[in-house]
mmCIF file of C-alpha atoms and ligand atoms in Angstrom:
data_model
loop_
_atom_site.group_PDB
_atom_site.id
_atom_site.type_symbol
_atom_site.label_atom_id
_atom_site.label_comp_id
_atom_site.label_asym_id
_atom_site.label_seq_id
_atom_site.Cartn_x
_atom_site.Cartn_y
_atom_site.Cartn_z
ATOM 1 C CA UNK A 71 11.431 3.030 47.012
ATOM 2 C CA UNK A 72 13.852 0.377 48.313
ATOM 3 C CA UNK A 73 11.177 -2.310 48.657
ATOM 4 C CA UNK A 74 9.763 -2.167 45.124
ATOM 5 C CA UNK A 75 10.088 -5.182 42.827
ATOM 6 C CA UNK A 76 9.603 -3.479 39.472
ATOM 7 C CA UNK A 77 9.305 -0.076 37.828
ATOM 8 C CA UNK A 78 6.931 0.704 34.984
ATOM 9 C CA UNK A 79 7.703 3.986 33.244
ATOM 10 C CA UNK A 80 4.836 5.366 31.183
ATOM 11 C CA UNK A 81 1.206 4.907 32.260
ATOM 12 C CA UNK A 82 -0.292 4.574 28.788
ATOM 13 C CA UNK A 83 -2.106 1.403 27.786
ATOM 14 C CA UNK A 84 0.942 -0.831 27.613
ATOM 15 C CA UNK A 85 2.385 0.426 30.912
ATOM 16 C CA UNK A 86 -0.886 0.199 32.831
ATOM 17 C CA UNK A 87 -1.482 -3.375 31.669
ATOM 18 C CA UNK A 88 2.104 -4.399 32.447
ATOM 19 C CA UNK A 89 1.804 -2.831 35.929
ATOM 20 C CA UNK A 90 -1.441 -4.703 36.549
ATOM 21 C CA UNK A 91 0.091 -8.033 35.479
ATOM 22 C CA UNK A 92 3.089 -7.494 37.728
ATOM 23 C CA UNK A 93 0.862 -6.591 40.683
ATOM 24 C CA UNK A 94 -1.277 -9.657 40.118
ATOM 25 C CA UNK A 95 1.916 -11.726 40.276
ATOM 26 C CA UNK A 96 2.556 -10.265 43.707
ATOM 27 C CA UNK A 97 5.187 -7.717 42.644
ATOM 28 C CA UNK A 98 5.258 -4.345 44.281
ATOM 29 C CA UNK A 99 5.248 -1.939 41.340
ATOM 30 C CA UNK A 100 6.242 1.695 41.029
ATOM 31 C CA UNK A 101 4.286 3.120 38.081
ATOM 32 C CA UNK A 102 5.484 6.526 36.918
ATOM 33 C CA UNK A 103 4.429 8.903 34.200
ATOM 34 C CA UNK A 104 5.915 12.203 33.185
ATOM 35 C CA UNK A 105 2.436 13.635 32.635
ATOM 36 C CA UNK A 106 0.054 14.510 35.446
ATOM 37 C CA UNK A 107 -2.442 11.796 34.450
ATOM 38 C CA UNK A 108 -2.618 8.179 33.372
ATOM 39 C CA UNK A 109 -3.951 6.755 30.096
ATOM 40 C CA UNK A 110 -1.449 8.369 27.733
ATOM 41 C CA UNK A 111 -3.070 9.649 24.567
ATOM 42 C CA UNK A 112 -6.317 7.895 25.385
ATOM 43 C CA UNK A 113 -6.914 10.560 28.034
ATOM 44 C CA UNK A 114 -10.352 12.138 28.020
ATOM 45 C CA UNK A 115 -12.055 15.011 29.765
ATOM 46 C CA UNK A 116 -15.716 15.290 30.659
ATOM 47 C CA UNK A 117 -17.197 18.677 29.815
ATOM 48 C CA UNK A 118 -19.150 19.725 32.934
ATOM 49 C CA UNK A 119 -21.852 21.628 31.118
ATOM 50 C CA UNK A 120 -22.776 18.958 28.551
ATOM 51 C CA UNK A 121 -21.359 15.736 30.080
ATOM 52 C CA UNK A 122 -19.655 15.075 26.723
ATOM 53 C CA UNK A 123 -16.520 12.914 26.915
ATOM 54 C CA UNK A 124 -13.817 14.716 24.934
ATOM 55 C CA UNK A 125 -10.991 12.557 23.595
ATOM 56 C CA UNK A 126 -8.204 15.061 24.145
ATOM 57 C CA UNK A 127 -5.794 13.439 21.693
ATOM 58 C CA UNK A 128 -8.253 12.453 18.984
ATOM 59 C CA UNK A 129 -10.904 9.743 18.791
ATOM 60 C CA UNK A 130 -10.108 6.408 20.350
ATOM 61 C CA UNK A 131 -12.434 3.552 19.550
ATOM 62 C CA UNK A 132 -11.818 0.249 21.218
ATOM 63 C CA UNK A 133 -11.951 -2.571 18.680
ATOM 64 C CA UNK A 134 -10.413 -6.009 18.635
ATOM 65 C CA UNK A 135 -10.640 -9.528 17.353
ATOM 66 C CA UNK A 136 -8.280 -10.913 19.977
ATOM 67 C CA UNK A 137 -10.295 -12.891 22.576
ATOM 68 C CA UNK A 138 -7.799 -12.492 25.436
ATOM 69 C CA UNK A 139 -7.664 -8.715 24.894
ATOM 70 C CA UNK A 140 -11.448 -8.408 24.927
ATOM 71 C CA UNK A 141 -11.588 -10.578 28.045
ATOM 72 C CA UNK A 142 -8.932 -8.493 29.791
ATOM 73 C CA UNK A 143 -10.600 -5.174 28.936
ATOM 74 C CA UNK A 144 -13.972 -6.458 30.129
ATOM 75 C CA UNK A 145 -12.567 -7.163 33.574
ATOM 76 C CA UNK A 146 -12.323 -3.398 34.049
ATOM 77 C CA UNK A 147 -15.197 -1.933 32.087
ATOM 78 C CA UNK A 148 -18.310 -2.712 30.137
ATOM 79 C CA UNK A 149 -18.500 -1.305 26.643
ATOM 80 C CA UNK A 150 -21.438 0.337 24.929
ATOM 81 C CA UNK A 151 -22.539 -0.963 21.554
ATOM 82 C CA UNK A 152 -20.945 1.802 19.466
ATOM 83 C CA UNK A 153 -19.707 0.505 16.093
ATOM 84 C CA UNK A 154 -17.405 2.886 14.291
ATOM 85 C CA UNK A 155 -18.489 4.377 10.966
ATOM 86 C CA UNK A 156 -16.459 7.030 9.166
ATOM 87 C CA UNK A 157 -17.770 9.342 6.495
ATOM 88 C CA UNK A 158 -15.606 11.025 3.913
ATOM 89 C CA UNK A 159 -16.449 14.498 2.654
ATOM 90 C CA UNK A 160 -15.175 15.011 -0.878
ATOM 91 C CA UNK A 161 -16.124 17.898 -3.142
ATOM 92 C CA UNK A 162 -19.361 18.634 -1.279
ATOM 93 C CA UNK A 163 -20.585 15.041 -1.120
ATOM 94 C CA UNK A 164 -20.581 12.544 1.724
ATOM 95 C CA UNK A 165 -19.395 8.962 1.284
ATOM 96 C CA UNK A 166 -19.263 6.010 3.628
ATOM 97 C CA UNK A 167 -15.753 4.706 4.120
ATOM 98 C CA UNK A 168 -14.060 2.275 3.783
ATOM 99 C CA UNK A 169 -13.919 1.624 0.053
ATOM 100 C CA UNK A 170 -16.900 -0.654 -0.520
ATOM 101 C CA UNK A 171 -20.084 -0.844 -2.564
ATOM 102 C CA UNK A 172 -21.682 2.198 -0.857
ATOM 103 C CA UNK A 173 -18.752 4.435 -1.699
ATOM 104 C CA UNK A 174 -17.964 3.018 -5.148
ATOM 105 C CA UNK A 175 -21.570 3.208 -6.354
ATOM 106 C CA UNK A 176 -22.094 6.744 -5.107
ATOM 107 C CA UNK A 177 -18.773 7.983 -6.464
ATOM 108 C CA UNK A 178 -19.297 6.525 -9.957
ATOM 109 C CA UNK A 179 -23.111 7.013 -9.933
ATOM 110 C CA UNK A 180 -23.718 3.299 -10.473
ATOM 111 C CA UNK A 181 -25.828 0.564 -8.887
ATOM 112 C CA UNK A 182 -23.399 -2.365 -8.940
ATOM 113 C CA UNK A 183 -23.508 -5.551 -6.929
ATOM 114 C CA UNK A 184 -20.387 -7.372 -5.700
ATOM 115 C CA UNK A 185 -19.469 -9.179 -8.970
ATOM 116 C CA UNK A 186 -19.988 -6.204 -11.203
ATOM 117 C CA UNK A 187 -18.034 -3.943 -8.841
ATOM 118 C CA UNK A 188 -15.209 -6.503 -8.757
ATOM 119 C CA UNK A 189 -14.896 -6.318 -12.552
ATOM 120 C CA UNK A 190 -15.325 -2.535 -12.591
ATOM 121 C CA UNK A 191 -12.557 -2.037 -10.058
ATOM 122 C CA UNK A 192 -10.059 -4.057 -12.144
ATOM 123 C CA UNK A 193 -9.861 -1.005 -14.372
ATOM 124 C CA UNK A 194 -6.779 0.931 -13.283
ATOM 125 C CA UNK A 195 -8.440 4.235 -14.278
ATOM 126 C CA UNK A 196 -11.244 3.568 -11.780
ATOM 127 C CA UNK A 197 -8.741 2.551 -9.115
ATOM 128 C CA UNK A 198 -6.791 5.725 -9.708
ATOM 129 C CA UNK A 199 -9.894 7.925 -9.514
ATOM 130 C CA UNK A 200 -10.827 6.491 -6.119
ATOM 131 C CA UNK A 201 -7.270 6.704 -4.860
ATOM 132 C CA UNK A 202 -6.965 10.338 -5.908
ATOM 133 C CA UNK A 203 -10.279 11.302 -4.278
ATOM 134 C CA UNK A 204 -9.997 9.466 -0.983
ATOM 135 C CA UNK A 205 -6.303 8.749 -0.344
ATOM 136 C CA UNK A 206 -4.033 11.171 -2.141
ATOM 137 C CA UNK A 207 -5.111 14.411 -0.447
ATOM 138 C CA UNK A 208 -5.752 12.916 2.982
ATOM 139 C CA UNK A 209 -2.488 10.971 3.062
ATOM 140 C CA UNK A 210 -0.447 13.939 1.822
ATOM 141 C CA UNK A 211 -1.888 16.087 4.629
ATOM 142 C CA UNK A 212 -1.561 13.381 7.249
ATOM 143 C CA UNK A 213 2.048 12.505 6.484
ATOM 144 C CA UNK A 214 3.360 15.668 4.847
ATOM 145 C CA UNK A 215 4.489 13.662 1.826
ATOM 146 C CA UNK A 216 2.981 11.999 -1.249
ATOM 147 C CA UNK A 217 1.306 8.611 -0.734
ATOM 148 C CA UNK A 218 3.954 7.022 -2.994
ATOM 149 C CA UNK A 219 6.547 7.865 -0.343
ATOM 150 C CA UNK A 220 4.574 6.275 2.499
ATOM 151 C CA UNK A 221 5.038 2.678 3.567
ATOM 152 C CA UNK A 222 2.127 0.738 2.021
ATOM 153 C CA UNK A 223 1.301 -0.838 5.406
ATOM 154 C CA UNK A 224 -0.127 2.520 6.508
ATOM 155 C CA UNK A 225 -2.720 2.872 3.796
ATOM 156 C CA UNK A 226 -3.547 -0.826 3.907
ATOM 157 C CA UNK A 227 -4.815 -0.288 7.478
ATOM 158 C CA UNK A 228 -8.013 0.661 5.686
ATOM 159 C CA UNK A 229 -9.917 -2.371 4.400
ATOM 160 C CA UNK A 230 -11.191 -2.519 0.822
ATOM 161 C CA UNK A 231 -14.481 -4.380 0.496
ATOM 162 C CA UNK A 232 -16.788 -5.508 -2.266
ATOM 163 C CA UNK A 233 -19.913 -5.582 -0.097
ATOM 164 C CA UNK A 234 -22.249 -3.070 1.567
ATOM 165 C CA UNK A 235 -20.623 -3.293 5.001
ATOM 166 C CA UNK A 236 -19.894 0.255 6.154
ATOM 167 C CA UNK A 237 -18.279 -0.610 9.485
ATOM 168 C CA UNK A 238 -14.871 1.075 9.529
ATOM 169 C CA UNK A 239 -13.335 -1.834 11.443
ATOM 170 C CA UNK A 240 -13.835 -5.507 10.713
ATOM 171 C CA UNK A 241 -13.385 -6.499 14.362
ATOM 172 C CA UNK A 242 -16.214 -8.377 16.070
ATOM 173 C CA UNK A 243 -15.778 -6.550 19.385
ATOM 174 C CA UNK A 244 -16.078 -2.779 19.404
ATOM 175 C CA UNK A 245 -17.286 -0.105 21.765
ATOM 176 C CA UNK A 246 -16.506 2.759 24.094
ATOM 177 C CA UNK A 247 -16.103 2.171 27.855
ATOM 178 C CA UNK A 248 -19.492 2.906 29.398
ATOM 179 C CA UNK A 249 -18.085 4.916 32.281
ATOM 180 C CA UNK A 250 -15.419 6.491 30.074
ATOM 181 C CA UNK A 251 -11.765 5.859 29.293
ATOM 182 C CA UNK A 252 -10.363 7.608 32.373
ATOM 183 C CA UNK A 253 -12.334 5.333 34.665
ATOM 184 C CA UNK A 254 -11.200 2.299 32.645
ATOM 185 C CA UNK A 255 -7.551 3.189 33.233
ATOM 186 C CA UNK A 256 -8.145 4.117 36.871
ATOM 187 C CA UNK A 257 -9.522 0.644 37.503
ATOM 188 C CA UNK A 258 -6.645 -1.122 35.720
ATOM 189 C CA UNK A 259 -4.073 0.487 38.024
ATOM 190 C CA UNK A 260 -6.272 0.327 41.108
ATOM 191 C CA UNK A 261 -4.373 -2.423 42.919
ATOM 192 C CA UNK A 262 -2.802 -2.332 46.386
ATOM 193 C CA UNK A 263 0.601 -3.305 44.958
ATOM 194 C CA UNK A 264 0.686 -0.491 42.377
ATOM 195 C CA UNK A 265 2.180 2.765 43.581
ATOM 196 C CA UNK A 266 1.487 5.585 41.149
ATOM 197 C CA UNK A 267 3.759 8.602 40.862
ATOM 198 C CA UNK A 268 2.815 11.240 38.301
ATOM 199 C CA UNK A 269 4.894 14.133 36.926
ATOM 200 C CA UNK A 270 7.876 11.804 37.156
ATOM 201 C CA UNK A 271 10.172 10.777 34.303
ATOM 202 C CA UNK A 272 12.529 7.883 33.908
ATOM 203 C CA UNK A 273 16.039 9.217 33.449
ATOM 204 C CA UNK A 274 19.254 7.384 32.623
ATOM 205 C CA UNK A 275 22.348 9.126 33.963
ATOM 206 C CA UNK A 276 25.848 7.710 33.989
ATOM 207 C CA UNK A 277 24.460 4.189 33.548
ATOM 208 C CA UNK A 278 21.975 4.553 36.431
ATOM 209 C CA UNK A 279 18.199 4.738 36.117
ATOM 210 C CA UNK A 280 16.549 7.474 38.156
ATOM 211 C CA UNK A 281 13.005 8.645 38.796
ATOM 212 C CA UNK A 282 12.056 11.810 40.624
ATOM 213 C CA UNK A 283 15.715 12.498 41.367
ATOM 214 C CA UNK A 284 16.218 9.147 43.140
ATOM 215 C CA UNK A 285 18.348 6.262 41.894
ATOM 216 C CA UNK A 286 16.126 3.256 41.234
ATOM 217 C CA UNK A 287 16.943 -0.068 42.897
ATOM 218 C CA UNK A 288 18.233 -2.840 40.611
ATOM 219 C CA UNK A 289 14.813 -4.203 39.628
ATOM 220 C CA UNK A 290 13.267 -4.856 36.216
ATOM 221 C CA UNK A 291 12.196 -1.680 34.433
ATOM 222 C CA UNK A 292 9.398 -1.727 31.880
ATOM 223 C CA UNK A 293 9.557 1.457 29.879
ATOM 224 C CA UNK A 294 7.336 2.952 27.225
ATOM 225 C CA UNK A 295 9.243 6.224 27.294
ATOM 226 C CA UNK A 296 10.374 7.300 23.813
ATOM 227 C CA UNK A 297 13.371 5.112 23.152
ATOM 228 C CA UNK A 298 15.482 7.963 21.760
ATOM 229 C CA UNK A 299 14.731 10.298 24.691
ATOM 230 C CA UNK A 300 15.541 7.519 27.162
ATOM 231 C CA UNK A 301 19.057 7.393 25.770
ATOM 232 C CA UNK A 302 19.323 11.210 25.657
ATOM 233 C CA UNK A 303 18.981 11.153 21.833
ATOM 234 C CA UNK A 304 22.558 9.933 21.603
ATOM 235 C CA UNK A 305 22.109 8.679 18.012
ATOM 236 C CA UNK A 306 19.717 11.500 17.071
ATOM 237 C CA UNK A 307 15.985 12.093 17.508
ATOM 238 C CA UNK A 308 13.504 9.734 15.868
ATOM 239 C CA UNK A 309 11.046 11.467 13.531
ATOM 240 C CA UNK A 310 7.343 11.697 14.389
ATOM 241 C CA UNK A 311 4.269 13.135 12.788
ATOM 242 C CA UNK A 312 2.335 15.330 15.163
ATOM 243 C CA UNK A 313 -1.186 16.699 15.395
ATOM 244 C CA UNK A 314 -2.886 19.864 16.531
ATOM 245 C CA UNK A 315 -6.517 19.980 17.659
ATOM 246 C CA UNK A 316 -9.029 22.796 17.699
ATOM 247 C CA UNK A 317 -12.032 22.323 19.930
ATOM 248 C CA UNK A 318 -15.295 24.172 19.561
ATOM 249 C CA UNK A 319 -18.544 24.109 21.552
ATOM 250 C CA UNK A 320 -21.525 24.819 19.304
ATOM 251 C CA UNK A 321 -25.103 25.769 20.203
ATOM 252 C CA UNK A 322 -26.681 22.917 18.226
ATOM 253 C CA UNK A 323 -27.802 19.458 19.335
ATOM 254 C CA UNK A 324 -26.066 17.663 16.468
ATOM 255 C CA UNK A 325 -23.573 19.350 14.168
ATOM 256 C CA UNK A 326 -22.450 16.686 11.690
ATOM 257 C CA UNK A 327 -24.704 13.740 12.543
ATOM 258 C CA UNK A 328 -21.866 11.284 13.129
ATOM 259 C CA UNK A 329 -18.692 10.854 15.174
ATOM 260 C CA UNK A 330 -16.011 11.348 12.496
ATOM 261 C CA UNK A 331 -15.951 12.940 9.065
ATOM 262 C CA UNK A 332 -12.719 12.727 7.061
ATOM 263 C CA UNK A 333 -11.982 15.612 4.716
ATOM 264 C CA UNK A 334 -10.063 13.939 1.934
ATOM 265 C CA UNK A 335 -9.319 16.967 -0.266
ATOM 266 C CA UNK A 336 -5.723 18.128 -0.052
ATOM 267 C CA UNK A 337 -6.516 21.830 0.176
ATOM 268 C CA UNK A 338 -8.702 21.596 3.288
ATOM 269 C CA UNK A 339 -6.134 21.991 6.079
ATOM 270 C CA UNK A 340 -7.632 19.542 8.588
ATOM 271 C CA UNK A 341 -7.947 15.799 8.045
ATOM 272 C CA UNK A 342 -11.049 15.141 10.116
ATOM 273 C CA UNK A 343 -13.680 16.516 12.452
ATOM 274 C CA UNK A 344 -14.682 14.579 15.551
ATOM 275 C CA UNK A 345 -18.053 15.112 17.246
ATOM 276 C CA UNK A 346 -17.754 13.308 20.531
ATOM 277 C CA UNK A 347 -21.348 12.972 21.724
ATOM 278 C CA UNK A 348 -21.902 10.319 19.044
ATOM 279 C CA UNK A 349 -19.616 7.938 20.927
ATOM 280 C CA UNK A 350 -22.115 7.715 23.783
ATOM 281 C CA UNK A 351 -25.623 7.467 22.301
ATOM 282 C CA UNK A 352 -26.666 5.755 25.553
ATOM 283 C CA UNK A 353 -25.794 8.875 27.569
ATOM 284 C CA UNK A 354 -29.057 10.795 27.278
ATOM 285 C CA UNK A 355 -27.739 13.883 29.017
ATOM 286 C CA UNK A 356 -24.817 14.348 26.634
ATOM 287 C CA UNK A 357 -26.523 13.026 23.531
ATOM 288 C CA UNK A 358 -29.651 15.171 23.812
ATOM 289 C CA UNK A 359 -27.897 18.247 25.135
ATOM 290 C CA UNK A 360 -28.690 21.327 23.002
ATOM 291 C CA UNK A 361 -24.951 21.908 22.646
ATOM 292 C CA UNK A 362 -22.254 19.807 21.045
ATOM 293 C CA UNK A 363 -18.457 19.688 21.019
ATOM 294 C CA UNK A 364 -16.472 19.194 17.843
ATOM 295 C CA UNK A 365 -12.738 18.977 17.284
ATOM 296 C CA UNK A 366 -10.836 19.650 14.083
ATOM 297 C CA UNK A 367 -7.649 17.616 13.620
ATOM 298 C CA UNK A 368 -4.688 19.229 11.856
ATOM 299 C CA UNK A 369 -1.576 17.197 11.079
ATOM 300 C CA UNK A 370 1.711 18.973 11.624
ATOM 301 C CA UNK A 371 5.398 18.294 11.426
ATOM 302 C CA UNK A 372 6.994 17.346 14.694
ATOM 303 C CA UNK A 373 9.617 19.363 16.504
ATOM 304 C CA UNK A 374 11.360 18.589 19.768
ATOM 305 C CA UNK A 375 8.854 19.301 22.544
ATOM 306 C CA UNK A 376 5.761 18.556 20.411
ATOM 307 C CA UNK A 377 3.501 15.653 21.275
ATOM 308 C CA UNK A 378 4.661 12.591 19.277
ATOM 309 C CA UNK A 379 1.735 10.780 17.609
ATOM 310 C CA UNK A 380 2.718 8.724 14.579
ATOM 311 C CA UNK A 381 6.155 7.143 14.130
ATOM 312 C CA UNK A 382 7.518 7.764 10.634
ATOM 313 C CA UNK A 383 8.599 4.413 9.331
ATOM 314 C CA UNK A 384 11.313 4.896 6.713
ATOM 315 C CA UNK A 385 14.832 3.639 6.028
ATOM 316 C CA UNK A 386 16.580 6.242 8.184
ATOM 317 C CA UNK A 387 14.246 5.839 11.179
ATOM 318 C CA UNK A 388 14.581 2.052 10.956
ATOM 319 C CA UNK A 389 18.341 2.418 11.113
ATOM 320 C CA UNK A 390 18.082 4.685 14.172
ATOM 321 C CA UNK A 391 15.650 2.370 15.936
ATOM 322 C CA UNK A 392 18.055 -0.524 15.382
ATOM 323 C CA UNK A 393 20.860 1.491 17.030
ATOM 324 C CA UNK A 394 18.686 2.310 20.052
ATOM 325 C CA UNK A 395 17.547 -1.308 20.375
ATOM 326 C CA UNK A 396 21.184 -2.398 20.364
ATOM 327 C CA UNK A 397 21.940 0.168 23.044
ATOM 328 C CA UNK A 398 19.076 -1.219 25.122
ATOM 329 C CA UNK A 399 20.778 -4.624 25.174
ATOM 330 C CA UNK A 400 23.410 -3.164 27.498
ATOM 331 C CA UNK A 401 20.710 -2.997 30.169
ATOM 332 C CA UNK A 402 19.468 -6.522 30.880
ATOM 333 C CA UNK A 403 16.857 -5.318 33.383
ATOM 334 C CA UNK A 404 15.300 -2.921 30.863
ATOM 335 C CA UNK A 405 12.252 -3.953 28.807
ATOM 336 C CA UNK A 406 10.696 -1.622 26.286
ATOM 337 C CA UNK A 407 7.269 -1.485 24.682
ATOM 338 C CA UNK A 408 4.299 0.674 23.824
ATOM 339 C CA UNK A 409 4.027 3.077 20.904
ATOM 340 C CA UNK A 410 6.786 5.401 22.096
ATOM 341 C CA UNK A 411 9.137 2.697 23.352
ATOM 342 C CA UNK A 412 8.751 0.357 20.389
ATOM 343 C CA UNK A 413 8.438 3.247 17.891
ATOM 344 C CA UNK A 414 5.428 1.472 16.373
ATOM 345 C CA UNK A 415 1.916 2.672 15.740
ATOM 346 C CA UNK A 416 -0.180 0.273 17.803
ATOM 347 C CA UNK A 417 -3.946 0.194 17.946
ATOM 348 C CA UNK A 418 -5.118 0.021 21.551
ATOM 349 C CA UNK A 419 -5.838 -3.698 21.397
ATOM 350 C CA UNK A 420 -2.365 -4.461 20.020
ATOM 351 C CA UNK A 421 -0.813 -2.568 22.921
ATOM 352 C CA UNK A 422 -2.812 -4.642 25.386
ATOM 353 C CA UNK A 423 -1.896 -7.824 23.513
ATOM 354 C CA UNK A 424 1.808 -6.930 23.622
ATOM 355 C CA UNK A 425 1.563 -6.239 27.355
ATOM 356 C CA UNK A 426 -0.259 -9.533 27.958
ATOM 357 C CA UNK A 427 2.304 -11.470 25.911
ATOM 358 C CA UNK A 428 5.328 -9.911 27.586
ATOM 359 C CA UNK A 429 7.527 -12.259 29.605
ATOM 360 C CA UNK A 430 7.520 -10.607 32.991
ATOM 361 C CA UNK A 431 10.130 -11.292 35.630
HETATM 362 N N1 UDP B 555 -6.352 7.320 4.833
HETATM 363 C C1 UDP B 555 -6.699 8.071 3.720
HETATM 364 N N2 UDP B 555 -7.966 8.572 3.644
HETATM 365 C C2 UDP B 555 -8.884 8.419 4.613
HETATM 366 C C3 UDP B 555 -8.520 7.664 5.757
HETATM 367 C C4 UDP B 555 -7.242 7.143 5.834
HETATM 368 O O1 UDP B 555 -5.901 8.279 2.817
HETATM 369 O O2 UDP B 555 -10.013 8.932 4.483
HETATM 370 C C5 UDP B 555 -4.976 6.754 4.905
HETATM 371 C C6 UDP B 555 -4.009 7.730 5.584
HETATM 372 O O3 UDP B 555 -2.734 7.592 4.991
HETATM 373 C C7 UDP B 555 -3.986 7.223 7.030
HETATM 374 C C8 UDP B 555 -4.099 5.718 6.825
HETATM 375 O O4 UDP B 555 -4.971 5.576 5.693
HETATM 376 O O5 UDP B 555 -2.802 7.588 7.685
HETATM 377 C C9 UDP B 555 -4.657 4.962 8.027
HETATM 378 O O6 UDP B 555 -5.921 5.484 8.372
HETATM 379 P P1 UDP B 555 -6.555 5.267 9.807
HETATM 380 O O7 UDP B 555 -7.974 5.703 9.761
HETATM 381 O O8 UDP B 555 -6.256 3.888 10.255
HETATM 382 O O9 UDP B 555 -5.685 6.329 10.649
HETATM 383 P P2 UDP B 555 -5.713 6.625 12.217
HETATM 384 O O10 UDP B 555 -7.144 6.722 12.609
HETATM 385 O O11 UDP B 555 -5.007 5.514 12.879
HETATM 386 O O12 UDP B 555 -5.019 7.926 12.325
#
């Protein structure tokens, strides 16, 4: 431990990329994670019987428009040509998200082109009808509160289009790692200067950073541990929204015909159903297997000990985050990032971008 040059706590996307950058600068890095695996919530599992790659913490689709991120990711994996499409099930009918001509025309039983739809959607009654069908129920379930109480940046993650494009993301580069996400992460941290220690947390005790019971040397620490937990929740715990998943193996080749279906009605308890084989159409064994694996996603309120998924961005959490960030300033060797450290909901590419942009010592 004495001869390390840096510690990276948290082997999710941000941490793995930071560790790799440090190693490529010649630093000897100790990379720790409190879990028994790397990859954070992008962790997958291959089902032996079907060869289906199960995204244990919900679907993760790699998509970006940032050239340096795409370049970095492609150093460690090739991607298949999967382009994400999401269907919405509402009152027994299926619609292509996001809001675009396919959805609008089907919902209102019309055959409008772009100009006509533009005019039609200026009507606030039409806007409201779409909002109530596709956002109100889903958002209330997802966040446990009415959409009016949610920061508008969350809903505006979903594009609104006046064309027939049914790609969920507008990014030019999309795909799933051909050999899977676990292999992608394994390769990122596969460097002779990266020493990986799992089941090990970063702990701050009496002003000293420790890992695995040992006091860390005075070297830069890059942490994506939850910022409140790192400081023993001294100002209180930050609120999160959590999720619960129910997995099922079914004796059919294809259950829903696509990777994700959102259930936008408020009284259906889950928000979406994932069917993972659709992420790897090139994998003949998994794709043509007479069985399939689906996963229902249920949002839930977060309690201490639950998996944190979505930061809840409101006035009181912003105030708490500011207090923790101020506390962090007392530790000049400490750098924080990642979803849990920054208390920000990052897409995977934004986490890589942040790690690539970080000034490393
Ligand atoms: N959303 C919705 N209906 C949908 C899909 C999304 O109301 O069918 C809202 C919901 O509030 C969600 C936000 O849009 O939290 C962002 O959706 P996105 O698909 O980006 O969520 P993620 O996949 O990141 O959980």
